[in-house]
mmCIF file of C-alpha atoms and ligand atoms in Angstrom:
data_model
loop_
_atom_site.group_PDB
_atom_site.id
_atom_site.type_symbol
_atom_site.label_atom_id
_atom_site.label_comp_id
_atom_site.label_asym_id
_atom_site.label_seq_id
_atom_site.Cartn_x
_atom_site.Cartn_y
_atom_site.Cartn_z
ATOM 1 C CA UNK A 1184 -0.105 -27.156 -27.411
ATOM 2 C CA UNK A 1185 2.224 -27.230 -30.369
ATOM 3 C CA UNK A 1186 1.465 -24.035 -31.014
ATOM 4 C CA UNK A 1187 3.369 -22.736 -28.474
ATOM 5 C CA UNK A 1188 6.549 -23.533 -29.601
ATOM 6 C CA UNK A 1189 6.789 -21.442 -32.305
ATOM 7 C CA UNK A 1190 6.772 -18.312 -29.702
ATOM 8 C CA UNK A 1191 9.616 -16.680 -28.294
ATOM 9 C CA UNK A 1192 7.602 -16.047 -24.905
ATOM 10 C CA UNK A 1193 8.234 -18.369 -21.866
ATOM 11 C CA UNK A 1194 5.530 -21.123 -22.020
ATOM 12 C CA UNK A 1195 4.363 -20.391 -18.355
ATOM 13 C CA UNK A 1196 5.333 -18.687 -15.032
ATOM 14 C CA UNK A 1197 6.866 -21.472 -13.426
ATOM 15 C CA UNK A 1198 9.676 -21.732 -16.183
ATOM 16 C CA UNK A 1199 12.070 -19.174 -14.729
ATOM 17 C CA UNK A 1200 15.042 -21.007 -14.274
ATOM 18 C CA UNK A 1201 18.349 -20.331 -15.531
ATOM 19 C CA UNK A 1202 20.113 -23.950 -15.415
ATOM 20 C CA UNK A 1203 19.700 -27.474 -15.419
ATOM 21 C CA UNK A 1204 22.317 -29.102 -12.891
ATOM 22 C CA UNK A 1205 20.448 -31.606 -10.939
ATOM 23 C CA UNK A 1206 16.662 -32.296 -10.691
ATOM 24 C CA UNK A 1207 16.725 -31.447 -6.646
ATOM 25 C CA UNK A 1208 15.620 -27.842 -7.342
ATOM 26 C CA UNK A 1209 12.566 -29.074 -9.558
ATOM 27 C CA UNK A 1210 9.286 -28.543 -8.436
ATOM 28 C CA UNK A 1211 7.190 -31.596 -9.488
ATOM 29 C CA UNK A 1212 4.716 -28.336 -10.852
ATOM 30 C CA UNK A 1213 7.888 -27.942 -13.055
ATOM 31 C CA UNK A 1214 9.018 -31.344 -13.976
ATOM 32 C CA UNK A 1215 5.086 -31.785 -14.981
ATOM 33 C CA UNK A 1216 5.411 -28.964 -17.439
ATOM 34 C CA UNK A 1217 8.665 -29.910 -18.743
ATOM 35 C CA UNK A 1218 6.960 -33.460 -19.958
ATOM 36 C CA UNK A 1219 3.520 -31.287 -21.150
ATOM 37 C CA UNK A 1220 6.392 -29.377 -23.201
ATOM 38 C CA UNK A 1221 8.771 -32.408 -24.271
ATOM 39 C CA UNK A 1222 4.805 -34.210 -25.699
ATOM 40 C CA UNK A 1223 4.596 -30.766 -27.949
ATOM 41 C CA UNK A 1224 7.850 -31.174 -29.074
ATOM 42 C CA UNK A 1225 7.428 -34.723 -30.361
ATOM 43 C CA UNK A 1226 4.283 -33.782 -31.901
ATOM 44 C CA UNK A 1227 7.056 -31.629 -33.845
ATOM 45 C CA UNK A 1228 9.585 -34.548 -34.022
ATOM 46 C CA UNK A 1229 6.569 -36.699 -35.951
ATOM 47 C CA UNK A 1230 6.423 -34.381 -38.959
ATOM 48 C CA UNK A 1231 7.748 -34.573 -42.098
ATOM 49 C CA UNK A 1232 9.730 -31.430 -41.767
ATOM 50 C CA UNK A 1233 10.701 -32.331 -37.533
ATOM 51 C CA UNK A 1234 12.260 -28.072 -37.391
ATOM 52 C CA UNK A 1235 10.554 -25.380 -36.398
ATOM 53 C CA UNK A 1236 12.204 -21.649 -36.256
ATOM 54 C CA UNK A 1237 11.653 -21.181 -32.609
ATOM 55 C CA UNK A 1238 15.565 -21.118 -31.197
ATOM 56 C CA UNK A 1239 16.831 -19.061 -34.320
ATOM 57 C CA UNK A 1240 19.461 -17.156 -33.340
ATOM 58 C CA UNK A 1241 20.701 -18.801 -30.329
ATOM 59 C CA UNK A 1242 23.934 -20.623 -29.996
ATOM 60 C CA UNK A 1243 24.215 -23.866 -28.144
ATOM 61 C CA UNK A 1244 27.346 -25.244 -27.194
ATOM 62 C CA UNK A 1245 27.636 -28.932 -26.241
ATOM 63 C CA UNK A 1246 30.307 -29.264 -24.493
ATOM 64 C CA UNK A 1247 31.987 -33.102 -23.582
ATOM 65 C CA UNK A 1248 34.848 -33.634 -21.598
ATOM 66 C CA UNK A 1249 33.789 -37.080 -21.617
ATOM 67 C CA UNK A 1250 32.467 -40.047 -24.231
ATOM 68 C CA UNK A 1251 29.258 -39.729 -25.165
ATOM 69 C CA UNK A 1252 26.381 -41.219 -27.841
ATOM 70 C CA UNK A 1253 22.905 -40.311 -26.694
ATOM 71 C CA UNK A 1254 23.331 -37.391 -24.765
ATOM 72 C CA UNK A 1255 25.588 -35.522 -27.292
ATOM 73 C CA UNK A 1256 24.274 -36.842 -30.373
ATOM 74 C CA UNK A 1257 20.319 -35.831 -29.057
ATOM 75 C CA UNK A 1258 21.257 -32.472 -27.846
ATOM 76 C CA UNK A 1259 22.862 -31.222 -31.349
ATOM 77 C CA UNK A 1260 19.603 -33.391 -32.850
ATOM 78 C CA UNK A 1261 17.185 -30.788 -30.555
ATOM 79 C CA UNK A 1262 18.751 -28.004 -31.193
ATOM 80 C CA UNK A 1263 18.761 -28.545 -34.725
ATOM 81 C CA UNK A 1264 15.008 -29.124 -34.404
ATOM 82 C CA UNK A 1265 14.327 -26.040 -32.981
ATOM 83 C CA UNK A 1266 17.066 -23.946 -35.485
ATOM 84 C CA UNK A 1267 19.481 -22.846 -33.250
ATOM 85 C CA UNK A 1268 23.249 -22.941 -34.470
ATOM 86 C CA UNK A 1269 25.157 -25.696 -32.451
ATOM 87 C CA UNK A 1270 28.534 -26.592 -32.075
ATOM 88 C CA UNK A 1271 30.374 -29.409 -30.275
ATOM 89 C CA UNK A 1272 33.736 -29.289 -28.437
ATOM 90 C CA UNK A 1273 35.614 -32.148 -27.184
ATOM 91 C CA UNK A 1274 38.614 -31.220 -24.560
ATOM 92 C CA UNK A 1275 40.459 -33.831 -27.143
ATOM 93 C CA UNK A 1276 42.238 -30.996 -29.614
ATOM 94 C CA UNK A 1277 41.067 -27.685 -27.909
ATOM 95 C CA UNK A 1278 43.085 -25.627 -26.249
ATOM 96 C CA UNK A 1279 42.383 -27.614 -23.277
ATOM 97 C CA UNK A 1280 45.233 -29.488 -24.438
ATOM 98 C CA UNK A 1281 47.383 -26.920 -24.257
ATOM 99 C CA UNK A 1282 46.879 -26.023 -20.574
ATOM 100 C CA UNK A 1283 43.722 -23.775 -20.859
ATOM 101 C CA UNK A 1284 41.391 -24.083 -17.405
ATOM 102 C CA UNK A 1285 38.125 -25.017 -17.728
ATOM 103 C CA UNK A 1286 36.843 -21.282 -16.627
ATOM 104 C CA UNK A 1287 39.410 -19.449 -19.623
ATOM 105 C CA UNK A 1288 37.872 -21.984 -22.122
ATOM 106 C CA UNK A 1289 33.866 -21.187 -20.635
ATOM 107 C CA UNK A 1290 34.864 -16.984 -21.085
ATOM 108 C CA UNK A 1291 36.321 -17.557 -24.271
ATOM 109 C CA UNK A 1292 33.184 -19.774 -25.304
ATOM 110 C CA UNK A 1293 30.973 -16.976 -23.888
ATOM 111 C CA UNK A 1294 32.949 -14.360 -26.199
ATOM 112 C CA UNK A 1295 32.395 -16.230 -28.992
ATOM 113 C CA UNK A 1296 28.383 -15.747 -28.700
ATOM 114 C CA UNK A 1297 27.292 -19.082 -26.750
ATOM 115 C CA UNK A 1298 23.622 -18.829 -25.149
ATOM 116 C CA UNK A 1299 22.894 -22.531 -23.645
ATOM 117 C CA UNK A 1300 26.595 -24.839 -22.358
ATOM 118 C CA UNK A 1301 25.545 -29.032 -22.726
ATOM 119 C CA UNK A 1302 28.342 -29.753 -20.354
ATOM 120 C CA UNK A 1303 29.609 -33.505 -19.399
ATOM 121 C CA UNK A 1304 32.100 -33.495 -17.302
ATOM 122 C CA UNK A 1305 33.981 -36.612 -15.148
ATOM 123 C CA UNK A 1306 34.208 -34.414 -12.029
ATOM 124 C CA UNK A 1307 31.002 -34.137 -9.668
ATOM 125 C CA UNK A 1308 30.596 -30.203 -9.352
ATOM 126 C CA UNK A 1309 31.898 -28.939 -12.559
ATOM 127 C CA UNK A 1310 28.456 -27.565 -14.331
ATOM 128 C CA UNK A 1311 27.863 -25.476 -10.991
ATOM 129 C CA UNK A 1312 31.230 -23.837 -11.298
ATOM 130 C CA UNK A 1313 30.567 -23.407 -14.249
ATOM 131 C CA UNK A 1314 27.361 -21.711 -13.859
ATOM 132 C CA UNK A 1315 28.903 -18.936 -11.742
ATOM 133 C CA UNK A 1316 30.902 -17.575 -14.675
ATOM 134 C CA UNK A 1317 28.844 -18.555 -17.513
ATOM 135 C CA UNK A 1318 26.466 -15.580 -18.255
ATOM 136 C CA UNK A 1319 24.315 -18.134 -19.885
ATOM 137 C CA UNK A 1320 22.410 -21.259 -19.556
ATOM 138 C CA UNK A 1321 24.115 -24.456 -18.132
ATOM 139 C CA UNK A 1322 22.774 -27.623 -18.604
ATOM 140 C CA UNK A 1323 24.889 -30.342 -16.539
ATOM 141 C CA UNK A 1324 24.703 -33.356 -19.420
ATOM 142 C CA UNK A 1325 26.379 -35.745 -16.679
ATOM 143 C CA UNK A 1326 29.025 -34.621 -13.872
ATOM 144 C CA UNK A 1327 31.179 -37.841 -12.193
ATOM 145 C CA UNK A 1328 29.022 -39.672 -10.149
ATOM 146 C CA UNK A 1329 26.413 -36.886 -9.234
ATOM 147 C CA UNK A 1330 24.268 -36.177 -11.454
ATOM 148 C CA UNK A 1331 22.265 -36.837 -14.844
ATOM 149 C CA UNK A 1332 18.859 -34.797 -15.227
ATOM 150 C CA UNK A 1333 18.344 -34.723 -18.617
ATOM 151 C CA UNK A 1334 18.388 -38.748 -18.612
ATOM 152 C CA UNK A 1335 15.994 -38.717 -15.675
ATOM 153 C CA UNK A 1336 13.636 -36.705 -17.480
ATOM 154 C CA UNK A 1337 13.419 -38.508 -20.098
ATOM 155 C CA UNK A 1338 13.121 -41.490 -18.358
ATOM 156 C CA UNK A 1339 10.349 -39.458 -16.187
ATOM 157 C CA UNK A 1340 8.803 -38.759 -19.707
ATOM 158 C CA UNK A 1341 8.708 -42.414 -20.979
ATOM 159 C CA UNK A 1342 7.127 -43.843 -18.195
ATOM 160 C CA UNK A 1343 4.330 -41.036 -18.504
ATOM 161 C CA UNK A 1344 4.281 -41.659 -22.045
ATOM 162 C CA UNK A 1345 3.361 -45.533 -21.293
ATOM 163 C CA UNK A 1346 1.060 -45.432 -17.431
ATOM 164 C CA UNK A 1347 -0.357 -41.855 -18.398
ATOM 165 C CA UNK A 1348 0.761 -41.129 -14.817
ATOM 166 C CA UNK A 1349 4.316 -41.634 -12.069
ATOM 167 C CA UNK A 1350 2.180 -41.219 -8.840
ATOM 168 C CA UNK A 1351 2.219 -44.367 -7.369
ATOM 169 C CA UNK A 1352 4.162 -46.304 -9.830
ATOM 170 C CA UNK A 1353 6.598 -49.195 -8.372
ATOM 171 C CA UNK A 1354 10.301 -48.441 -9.683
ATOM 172 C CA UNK A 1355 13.017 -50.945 -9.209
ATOM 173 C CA UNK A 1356 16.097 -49.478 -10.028
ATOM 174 C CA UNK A 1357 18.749 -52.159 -10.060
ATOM 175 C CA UNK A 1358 22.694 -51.934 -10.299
ATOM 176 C CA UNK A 1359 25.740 -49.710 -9.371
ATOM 177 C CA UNK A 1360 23.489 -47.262 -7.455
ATOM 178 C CA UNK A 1361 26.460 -45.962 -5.270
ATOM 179 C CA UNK A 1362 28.575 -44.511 -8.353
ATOM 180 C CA UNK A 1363 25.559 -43.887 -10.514
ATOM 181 C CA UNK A 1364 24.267 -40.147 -11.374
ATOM 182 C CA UNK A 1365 21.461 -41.765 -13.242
ATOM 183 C CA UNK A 1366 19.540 -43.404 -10.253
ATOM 184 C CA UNK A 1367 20.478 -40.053 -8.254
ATOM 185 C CA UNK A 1368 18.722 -37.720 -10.603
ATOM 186 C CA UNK A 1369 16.116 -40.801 -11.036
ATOM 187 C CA UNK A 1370 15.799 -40.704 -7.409
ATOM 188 C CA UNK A 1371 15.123 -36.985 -7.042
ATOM 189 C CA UNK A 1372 12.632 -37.114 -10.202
ATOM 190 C CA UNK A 1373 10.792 -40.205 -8.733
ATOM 191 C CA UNK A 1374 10.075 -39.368 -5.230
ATOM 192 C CA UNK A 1375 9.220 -35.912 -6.371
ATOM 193 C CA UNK A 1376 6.331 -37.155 -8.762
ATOM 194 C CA UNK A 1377 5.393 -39.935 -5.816
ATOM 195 C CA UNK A 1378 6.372 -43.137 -7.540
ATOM 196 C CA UNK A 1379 7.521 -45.690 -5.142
ATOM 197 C CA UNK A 1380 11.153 -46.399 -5.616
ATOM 198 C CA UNK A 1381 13.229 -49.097 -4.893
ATOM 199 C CA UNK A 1382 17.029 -49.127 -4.910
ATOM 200 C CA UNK A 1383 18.666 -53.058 -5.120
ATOM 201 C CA UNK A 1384 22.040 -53.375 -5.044
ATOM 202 C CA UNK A 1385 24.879 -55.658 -3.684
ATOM 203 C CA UNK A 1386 25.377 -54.281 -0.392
ATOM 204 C CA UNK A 1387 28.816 -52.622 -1.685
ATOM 205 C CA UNK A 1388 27.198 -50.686 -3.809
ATOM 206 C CA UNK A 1389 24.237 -49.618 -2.354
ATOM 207 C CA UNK A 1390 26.081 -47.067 -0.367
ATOM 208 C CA UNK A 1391 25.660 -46.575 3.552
ATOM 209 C CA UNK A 1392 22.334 -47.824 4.944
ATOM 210 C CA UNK A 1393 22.337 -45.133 7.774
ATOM 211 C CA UNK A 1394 22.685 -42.059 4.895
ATOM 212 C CA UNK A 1395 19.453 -43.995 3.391
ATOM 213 C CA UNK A 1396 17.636 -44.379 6.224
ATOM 214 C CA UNK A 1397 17.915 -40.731 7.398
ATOM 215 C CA UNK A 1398 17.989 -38.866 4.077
ATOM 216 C CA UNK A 1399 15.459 -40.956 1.768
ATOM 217 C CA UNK A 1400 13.239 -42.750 4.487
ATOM 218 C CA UNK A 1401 10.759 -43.449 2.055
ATOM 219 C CA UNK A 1402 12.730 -45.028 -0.490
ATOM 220 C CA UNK A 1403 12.947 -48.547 -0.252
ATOM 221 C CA UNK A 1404 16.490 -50.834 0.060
ATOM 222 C CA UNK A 1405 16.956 -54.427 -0.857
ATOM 223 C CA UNK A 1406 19.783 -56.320 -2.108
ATOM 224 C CA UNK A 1407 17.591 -59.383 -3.586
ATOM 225 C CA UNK A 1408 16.364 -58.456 -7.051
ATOM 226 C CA UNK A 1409 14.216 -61.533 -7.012
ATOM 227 C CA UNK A 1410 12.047 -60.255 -4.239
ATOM 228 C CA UNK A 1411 12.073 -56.837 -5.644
ATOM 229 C CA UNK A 1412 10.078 -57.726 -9.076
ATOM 230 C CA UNK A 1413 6.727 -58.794 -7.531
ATOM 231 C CA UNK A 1414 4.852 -56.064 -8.325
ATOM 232 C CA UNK A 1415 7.018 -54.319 -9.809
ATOM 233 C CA UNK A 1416 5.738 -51.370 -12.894
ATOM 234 C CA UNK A 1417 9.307 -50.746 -13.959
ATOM 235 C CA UNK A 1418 12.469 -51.968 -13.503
ATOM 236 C CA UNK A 1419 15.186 -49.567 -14.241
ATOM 237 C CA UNK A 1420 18.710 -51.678 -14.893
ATOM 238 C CA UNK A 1421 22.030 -49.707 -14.167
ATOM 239 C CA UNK A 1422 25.241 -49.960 -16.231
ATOM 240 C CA UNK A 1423 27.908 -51.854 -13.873
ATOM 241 C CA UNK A 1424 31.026 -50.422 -14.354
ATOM 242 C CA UNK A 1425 33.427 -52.823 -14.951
ATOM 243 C CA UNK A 1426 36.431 -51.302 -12.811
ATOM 244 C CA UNK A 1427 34.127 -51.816 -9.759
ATOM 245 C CA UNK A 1428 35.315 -55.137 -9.706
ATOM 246 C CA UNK A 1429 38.785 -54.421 -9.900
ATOM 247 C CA UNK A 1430 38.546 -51.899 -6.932
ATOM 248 C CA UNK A 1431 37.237 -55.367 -5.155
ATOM 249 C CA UNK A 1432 33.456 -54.125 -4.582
ATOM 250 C CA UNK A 1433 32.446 -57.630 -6.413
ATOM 251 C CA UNK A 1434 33.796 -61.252 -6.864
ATOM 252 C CA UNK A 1435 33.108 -61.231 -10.132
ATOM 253 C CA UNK A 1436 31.015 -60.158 -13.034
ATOM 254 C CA UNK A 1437 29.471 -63.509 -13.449
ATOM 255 C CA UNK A 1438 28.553 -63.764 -9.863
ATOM 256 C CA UNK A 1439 26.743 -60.295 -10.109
ATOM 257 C CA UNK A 1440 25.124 -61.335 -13.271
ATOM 258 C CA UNK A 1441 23.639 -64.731 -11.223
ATOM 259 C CA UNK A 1442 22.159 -62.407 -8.604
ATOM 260 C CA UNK A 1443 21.388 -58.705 -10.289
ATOM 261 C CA UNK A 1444 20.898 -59.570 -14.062
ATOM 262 C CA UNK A 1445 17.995 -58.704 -16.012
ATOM 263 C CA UNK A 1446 17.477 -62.573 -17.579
ATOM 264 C CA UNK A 1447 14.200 -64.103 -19.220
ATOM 265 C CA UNK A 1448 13.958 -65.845 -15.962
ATOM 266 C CA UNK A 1449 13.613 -62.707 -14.141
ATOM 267 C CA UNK A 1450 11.152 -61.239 -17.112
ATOM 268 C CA UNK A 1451 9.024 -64.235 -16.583
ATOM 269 C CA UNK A 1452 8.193 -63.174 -12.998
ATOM 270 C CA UNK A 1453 7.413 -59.576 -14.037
ATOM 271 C CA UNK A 1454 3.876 -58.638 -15.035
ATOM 272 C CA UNK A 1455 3.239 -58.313 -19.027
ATOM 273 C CA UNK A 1456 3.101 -54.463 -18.331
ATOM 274 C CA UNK A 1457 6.249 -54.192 -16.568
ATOM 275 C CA UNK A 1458 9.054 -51.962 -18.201
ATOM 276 C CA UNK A 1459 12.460 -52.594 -18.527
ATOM 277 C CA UNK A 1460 14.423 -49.318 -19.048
ATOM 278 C CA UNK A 1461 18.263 -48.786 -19.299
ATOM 279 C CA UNK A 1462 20.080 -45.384 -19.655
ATOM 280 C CA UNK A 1463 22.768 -47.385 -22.049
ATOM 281 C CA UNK A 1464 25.378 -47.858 -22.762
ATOM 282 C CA UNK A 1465 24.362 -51.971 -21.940
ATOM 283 C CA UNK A 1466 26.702 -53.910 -21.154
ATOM 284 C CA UNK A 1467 24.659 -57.012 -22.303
ATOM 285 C CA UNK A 1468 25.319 -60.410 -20.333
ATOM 286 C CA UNK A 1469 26.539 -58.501 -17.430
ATOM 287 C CA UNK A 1470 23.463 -56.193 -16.054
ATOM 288 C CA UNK A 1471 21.259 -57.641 -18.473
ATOM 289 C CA UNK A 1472 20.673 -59.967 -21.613
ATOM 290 C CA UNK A 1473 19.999 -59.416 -25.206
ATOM 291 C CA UNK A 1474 17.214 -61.118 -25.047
ATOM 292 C CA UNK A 1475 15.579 -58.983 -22.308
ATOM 293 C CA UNK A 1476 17.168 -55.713 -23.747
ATOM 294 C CA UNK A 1477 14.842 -56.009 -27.184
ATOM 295 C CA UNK A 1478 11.796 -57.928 -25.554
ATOM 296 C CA UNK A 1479 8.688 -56.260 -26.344
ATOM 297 C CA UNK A 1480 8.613 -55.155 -22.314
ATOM 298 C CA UNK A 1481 11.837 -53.177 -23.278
ATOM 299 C CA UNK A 1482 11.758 -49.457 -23.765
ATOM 300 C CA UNK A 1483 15.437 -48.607 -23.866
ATOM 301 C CA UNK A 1484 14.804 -47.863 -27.772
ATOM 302 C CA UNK A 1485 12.256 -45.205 -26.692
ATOM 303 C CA UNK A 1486 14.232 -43.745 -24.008
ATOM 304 C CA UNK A 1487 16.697 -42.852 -26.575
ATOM 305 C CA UNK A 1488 14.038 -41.320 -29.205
ATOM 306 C CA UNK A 1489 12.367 -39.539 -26.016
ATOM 307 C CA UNK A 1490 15.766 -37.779 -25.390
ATOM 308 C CA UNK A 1491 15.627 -35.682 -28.492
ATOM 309 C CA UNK A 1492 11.785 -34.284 -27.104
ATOM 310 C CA UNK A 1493 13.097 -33.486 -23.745
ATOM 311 C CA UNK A 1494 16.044 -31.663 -24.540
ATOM 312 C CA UNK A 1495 13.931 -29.892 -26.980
ATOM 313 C CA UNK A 1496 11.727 -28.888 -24.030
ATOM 314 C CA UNK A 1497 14.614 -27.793 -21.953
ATOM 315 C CA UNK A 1498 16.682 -26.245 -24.688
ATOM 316 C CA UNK A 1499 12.872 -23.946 -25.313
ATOM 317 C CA UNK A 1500 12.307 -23.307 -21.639
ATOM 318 C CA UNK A 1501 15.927 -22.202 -21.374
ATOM 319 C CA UNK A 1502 16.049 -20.080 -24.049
ATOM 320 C CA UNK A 1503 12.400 -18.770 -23.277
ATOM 321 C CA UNK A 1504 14.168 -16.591 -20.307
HETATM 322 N N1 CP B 1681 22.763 -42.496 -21.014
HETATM 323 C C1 CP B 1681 23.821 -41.758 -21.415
HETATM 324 O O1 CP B 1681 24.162 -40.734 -20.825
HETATM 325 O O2 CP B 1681 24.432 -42.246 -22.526
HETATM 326 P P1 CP B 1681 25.711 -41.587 -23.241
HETATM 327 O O3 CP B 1681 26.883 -41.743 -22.301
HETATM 328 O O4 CP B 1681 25.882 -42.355 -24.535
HETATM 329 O O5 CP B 1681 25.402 -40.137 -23.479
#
């Protein structure tokens, strides 16, 4: 359906939404056509010329209040792809700086013409604030430890680019699950398209067993990754942020590495077609090695390319309203 993207009209009834915050509100009806969508718009992304005229005219603002590579770089990359104008602000040397709140800087932003706000943000929360006084689009690029939907659909999209389905798919995802937004939005995307997930994680950060239990009885908990490969389609490794030790959650890096590293010892007891993803940024030797980050079962390369197609998608389904 690449024709469709050179239209201005909504590509079909269930894209009515407004903003991207968390995947929780997605039906899997609409996660399904946001992949159908994010295949067109690699189709475009394979061409010689990868920019097509559709988002002419509107003004996308990506908007980091903290580091980024992938998401900010492949957001101004999609919009570029699809014409619109796109500008990025950093808090570093705004008038953030000089005491403006978050809400003056969104207004002025919103005077200034934006249509669609990429926002990152360190604080959990922030892109639905923002939302209520944004007469725009939000899209929440990343907010503290909440939440990270634009990564989980692209993950979503990569492992439907290599099974050809999610339903019933067995996902390990392995790491820092209590302070990650990536397994959270994973973990909403997952169950909602009936993949099997597994969370593994030292018990400190795994988070309470009794919240898991109650709230996500069919997702399953270990803390031994050995026992959690057999069988397993993908494995999804987690960055482990470093100042988790220092808070005393772990011993040390190099006994987490012994018992939650992605090794070539652990690869070897994976099947040939099992996946090993990784949002990034690695931290190589710690959640996982070099030489399992570029074997040919990795697809953390493709993740990244993937990224540009689904914020395409979104950016168009957005911008469709
Ligand atoms: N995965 C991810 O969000 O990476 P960046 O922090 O580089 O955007």
């Amino acid at each position: 359906m690449p024709h469709q993207t050179h239209t201005s009209h909504p590509p079909s009834p269930t894209a009515r939404r407004r903003h991207v915050c968390d995947l929780d509100d997605f039906t899997r009806e609409e996660i399904e056509e946001v992949l159908e969508t994010a295949d067109s718009m690699k189709e475009i992304l394979s061409r010689e010329i990868k920019q097509v005229p559709t988002l002419r005219g509107t003004t996308v603002i990506n908007m980091f209040f903290e580091e980024s590579t992938r998401t900010r770089i492949s957001f101004e990359l999609a919009a570029r792809a699809l014409s619109a104008t796109v500008v990025n602000f950093t808090g570093r040397g705004s008038s953030v700086e000089k005491g403006e709140s978050l809400i003056d800087t969104v207004r002025t932003i919103q005077a200034l013409g934006a249509n669609i706000l990429v926002l990152r943000h360190s604080q959990a929360g922030v892109p639905y604030l923002v939302s209520h006084h944004f007469k725009g689009s939000v899209i929440n690029a990343g907010d503290g430890c909440h939440a990270h939907p634009t990564q989980a659909l692209l993950d979503l999209f990569t492992i439907q680019q290599k099974f050809d389905r999610i339903e019933r798919l067995n996902v390990v995802i392995v790491g820092d699950i209590l302070h990650s937004r990536v397994a959270r939005s994973n973990l909403w995307g997952l169950t909602k398209m009936e993949a099997n997930v597994t969370l593994c994680a030292p018990p400190t950060l795994l988070g309470p067993l009794p919240f898991w239990h109650a709230s996500w009885p069919n997702v399953r908990l270990s803390s031994n990754l050995d026992e959690c490969l057999d069988g397993a389609d993908v494995v999804m490794a987690l960055r482990l942020q470093k100042e988790r030790q220092q808070a005393g959650l772990l011993p040390s890096l190099r006994e987490y590495s012994r018992f939650f590293a992605l090794t070539s010892e652990r690869l070897a007891a994976t099947s040939a077609h099992t996946l090993v993803m990784h949002p990034g940024p690695m931290n190589e030797g710690v959640e996982i090695t070099p030489e399992v980050a570029t074997s040919p079962q990795s697809v953390i390369e493709e993740q990244v390319t993937n990224g540009v197609a689904v914020r395409m998608a979104l950016l168009y389904r957005l911008a469709g309203e």
